Amino acid sequence: MIGVTNMYPNWIIQRAYLTPLRKALTYKEQSWTFQELNDLSIKRARQLVGLGIQQGDADCHYGSK
């Protein structure tokens, strides 16, 4: 089984390590730091791996707030 870190973009991890409190993403009135983005991304990746999603599988997300 492929681990989460094998499928996860390394640049997010690097930015979270180097500048964890710097703003990474802003959408409307909400923003996330690189550390928050890293934490949320790892959480989502673990959820997908738990569902059996593997590297190379097609995946689509649709949602509204």
Short mmCIF file of N, CA and C in Angstrom, two decimals:
data_model
loop_
_atom_site.label_atom_id
_atom_site.label_comp_id
_atom_site.label_asym_id
_atom_site.label_seq_id
_atom_site.Cartn_x
_atom_site.Cartn_y
_atom_site.Cartn_z
N MET A 1 0.84 -1.18 0.00
CA MET A 1 0.00 0.00 0.00
C MET A 1 0.89 1.25 0.00
N ILE A 2 0.53 2.19 -0.79
CA ILE A 2 1.27 3.45 -0.87
C ILE A 2 0.85 4.34 0.28
N GLY A 3 1.82 4.92 0.97
CA GLY A 3 1.50 5.81 2.08
C GLY A 3 1.09 7.19 1.62
N VAL A 4 0.51 7.93 2.53
CA VAL A 4 0.03 9.27 2.22
C VAL A 4 1.17 10.16 1.72
N THR A 5 2.33 10.09 2.34
CA THR A 5 3.42 10.99 1.95
C THR A 5 3.95 10.69 0.56
N ASN A 6 3.73 9.50 0.03
CA ASN A 6 4.17 9.18 -1.33
C ASN A 6 3.28 9.84 -2.38
N MET A 7 2.06 10.19 -2.03
CA MET A 7 1.12 10.76 -2.99
C MET A 7 0.92 12.26 -2.79
N TYR A 8 1.57 12.83 -1.82
CA TYR A 8 1.31 14.19 -1.39
C TYR A 8 2.37 15.14 -1.94
N PRO A 9 1.97 16.27 -2.52
CA PRO A 9 2.95 17.20 -3.09
C PRO A 9 3.97 17.69 -2.07
N ASN A 10 5.23 17.51 -2.38
CA ASN A 10 6.31 17.85 -1.46
C ASN A 10 6.41 19.35 -1.18
N TRP A 11 6.00 20.20 -2.11
CA TRP A 11 6.15 21.64 -1.91
C TRP A 11 5.29 22.15 -0.77
N ILE A 12 4.13 21.54 -0.53
CA ILE A 12 3.29 21.96 0.59
C ILE A 12 3.99 21.64 1.91
N ILE A 13 4.57 20.46 2.00
CA ILE A 13 5.31 20.07 3.20
C ILE A 13 6.48 21.03 3.42
N GLN A 14 7.21 21.35 2.36
CA GLN A 14 8.35 22.26 2.48
C GLN A 14 7.92 23.64 2.95
N ARG A 15 6.85 24.18 2.37
CA ARG A 15 6.37 25.51 2.77
C ARG A 15 5.87 25.49 4.21
N ALA A 16 5.20 24.42 4.62
CA ALA A 16 4.73 24.33 6.01
C ALA A 16 5.90 24.29 6.98
N TYR A 17 6.99 23.68 6.57
CA TYR A 17 8.19 23.61 7.42
C TYR A 17 8.91 24.97 7.46
N LEU A 18 9.06 25.60 6.29
CA LEU A 18 9.84 26.84 6.21
C LEU A 18 9.07 28.07 6.68
N THR A 19 7.80 28.15 6.32
CA THR A 19 6.99 29.34 6.64
C THR A 19 5.59 28.91 7.08
N PRO A 20 5.48 28.24 8.23
CA PRO A 20 4.19 27.67 8.65
C PRO A 20 3.09 28.70 8.87
N LEU A 21 3.42 29.91 9.25
CA LEU A 21 2.40 30.90 9.57
C LEU A 21 2.09 31.85 8.41
N ARG A 22 2.80 31.71 7.30
CA ARG A 22 2.55 32.55 6.13
C ARG A 22 1.24 32.14 5.48
N LYS A 23 0.49 33.13 5.00
CA LYS A 23 -0.78 32.86 4.34
C LYS A 23 -0.53 32.10 3.04
N ALA A 24 -1.21 30.98 2.88
CA ALA A 24 -1.03 30.14 1.70
C ALA A 24 -2.18 30.27 0.72
N LEU A 25 -3.37 30.48 1.25
CA LEU A 25 -4.57 30.44 0.42
C LEU A 25 -5.62 31.35 1.02
N THR A 26 -6.29 32.12 0.17
CA THR A 26 -7.39 32.97 0.61
C THR A 26 -8.56 32.76 -0.32
N TYR A 27 -9.74 32.59 0.29
CA TYR A 27 -10.97 32.46 -0.48
C TYR A 27 -12.03 33.29 0.22
N LYS A 28 -12.52 34.29 -0.47
CA LYS A 28 -13.48 35.24 0.09
C LYS A 28 -12.92 35.81 1.39
N GLU A 29 -13.57 35.59 2.51
CA GLU A 29 -13.14 36.16 3.79
C GLU A 29 -12.28 35.22 4.61
N GLN A 30 -12.02 34.01 4.12
CA GLN A 30 -11.27 33.02 4.90
C GLN A 30 -9.89 32.80 4.29
N SER A 31 -8.92 32.58 5.17
CA SER A 31 -7.57 32.28 4.68
C SER A 31 -6.97 31.17 5.53
N TRP A 32 -5.97 30.49 4.96
CA TRP A 32 -5.30 29.38 5.61
C TRP A 32 -3.80 29.58 5.49
N THR A 33 -3.09 29.23 6.56
CA THR A 33 -1.63 29.28 6.53
C THR A 33 -1.11 28.01 5.86
N PHE A 34 0.19 27.99 5.58
CA PHE A 34 0.78 26.79 5.00
C PHE A 34 0.66 25.61 5.95
N GLN A 35 0.78 25.85 7.26
CA GLN A 35 0.63 24.75 8.22
C GLN A 35 -0.80 24.21 8.22
N GLU A 36 -1.78 25.11 8.18
CA GLU A 36 -3.18 24.67 8.13
C GLU A 36 -3.47 23.91 6.84
N LEU A 37 -2.97 24.42 5.72
CA LEU A 37 -3.16 23.74 4.44
C LEU A 37 -2.52 22.36 4.47
N ASN A 38 -1.34 22.26 5.04
CA ASN A 38 -0.65 20.98 5.16
C ASN A 38 -1.47 20.01 6.01
N ASP A 39 -1.93 20.47 7.17
CA ASP A 39 -2.71 19.61 8.06
C ASP A 39 -4.00 19.13 7.39
N LEU A 40 -4.71 20.04 6.74
CA LEU A 40 -5.96 19.67 6.06
C LEU A 40 -5.70 18.71 4.89
N SER A 41 -4.63 18.94 4.17
CA SER A 41 -4.30 18.08 3.02
C SER A 41 -3.94 16.67 3.47
N ILE A 42 -3.17 16.56 4.54
CA ILE A 42 -2.82 15.23 5.06
C ILE A 42 -4.06 14.52 5.57
N LYS A 43 -4.94 15.25 6.25
CA LYS A 43 -6.19 14.65 6.74
C LYS A 43 -7.01 14.10 5.58
N ARG A 44 -7.16 14.89 4.52
CA ARG A 44 -7.94 14.45 3.35
C ARG A 44 -7.26 13.28 2.66
N ALA A 45 -5.95 13.31 2.53
CA ALA A 45 -5.22 12.21 1.89
C ALA A 45 -5.41 10.92 2.67
N ARG A 46 -5.37 10.99 3.99
CA ARG A 46 -5.58 9.79 4.81
C ARG A 46 -7.00 9.25 4.65
N GLN A 47 -7.97 10.15 4.53
CA GLN A 47 -9.35 9.71 4.30
C GLN A 47 -9.47 8.97 2.98
N LEU A 48 -8.84 9.49 1.94
CA LEU A 48 -8.91 8.85 0.63
C LEU A 48 -8.20 7.50 0.63
N VAL A 49 -7.04 7.42 1.27
CA VAL A 49 -6.33 6.15 1.37
C VAL A 49 -7.18 5.14 2.15
N GLY A 50 -7.85 5.61 3.19
CA GLY A 50 -8.73 4.75 3.97
C GLY A 50 -9.89 4.20 3.17
N LEU A 51 -10.29 4.93 2.14
CA LEU A 51 -11.37 4.48 1.26
C LEU A 51 -10.87 3.55 0.16
N GLY A 52 -9.57 3.35 0.11
CA GLY A 52 -8.99 2.46 -0.89
C GLY A 52 -8.48 3.15 -2.13
N ILE A 53 -8.50 4.49 -2.15
CA ILE A 53 -7.97 5.23 -3.29
C ILE A 53 -6.46 5.03 -3.32
N GLN A 54 -5.93 4.72 -4.49
CA GLN A 54 -4.50 4.49 -4.64
C GLN A 54 -3.92 5.43 -5.69
N GLN A 55 -2.60 5.55 -5.67
CA GLN A 55 -1.93 6.40 -6.64
C GLN A 55 -2.29 5.94 -8.04
N GLY A 56 -2.69 6.89 -8.89
CA GLY A 56 -3.07 6.58 -10.26
C GLY A 56 -4.57 6.47 -10.45
N ASP A 57 -5.34 6.32 -9.37
CA ASP A 57 -6.79 6.25 -9.47
C ASP A 57 -7.35 7.62 -9.83
N ALA A 58 -8.44 7.63 -10.58
CA ALA A 58 -9.13 8.88 -10.89
C ALA A 58 -9.99 9.27 -9.69
N ASP A 59 -10.05 10.56 -9.41
CA ASP A 59 -10.81 11.05 -8.27
C ASP A 59 -11.41 12.39 -8.64
N CYS A 60 -12.64 12.62 -8.24
CA CYS A 60 -13.32 13.88 -8.53
C CYS A 60 -14.06 14.33 -7.28
N HIS A 61 -13.96 15.61 -6.97
CA HIS A 61 -14.67 16.17 -5.82
C HIS A 61 -15.58 17.28 -6.31
N TYR A 62 -16.77 17.31 -5.78
CA TYR A 62 -17.70 18.38 -6.09
C TYR A 62 -18.37 18.78 -4.79
N GLY A 63 -18.49 20.03 -4.55
CA GLY A 63 -19.15 20.44 -3.32
C GLY A 63 -19.48 21.91 -3.33
N SER A 64 -20.26 22.28 -2.37
CA SER A 64 -20.58 23.68 -2.17
C SER A 64 -20.54 23.94 -0.67
N LYS A 65 -20.32 25.15 -0.34
CA LYS A 65 -20.19 25.49 1.07
C LYS A 65 -21.53 25.59 1.73
#
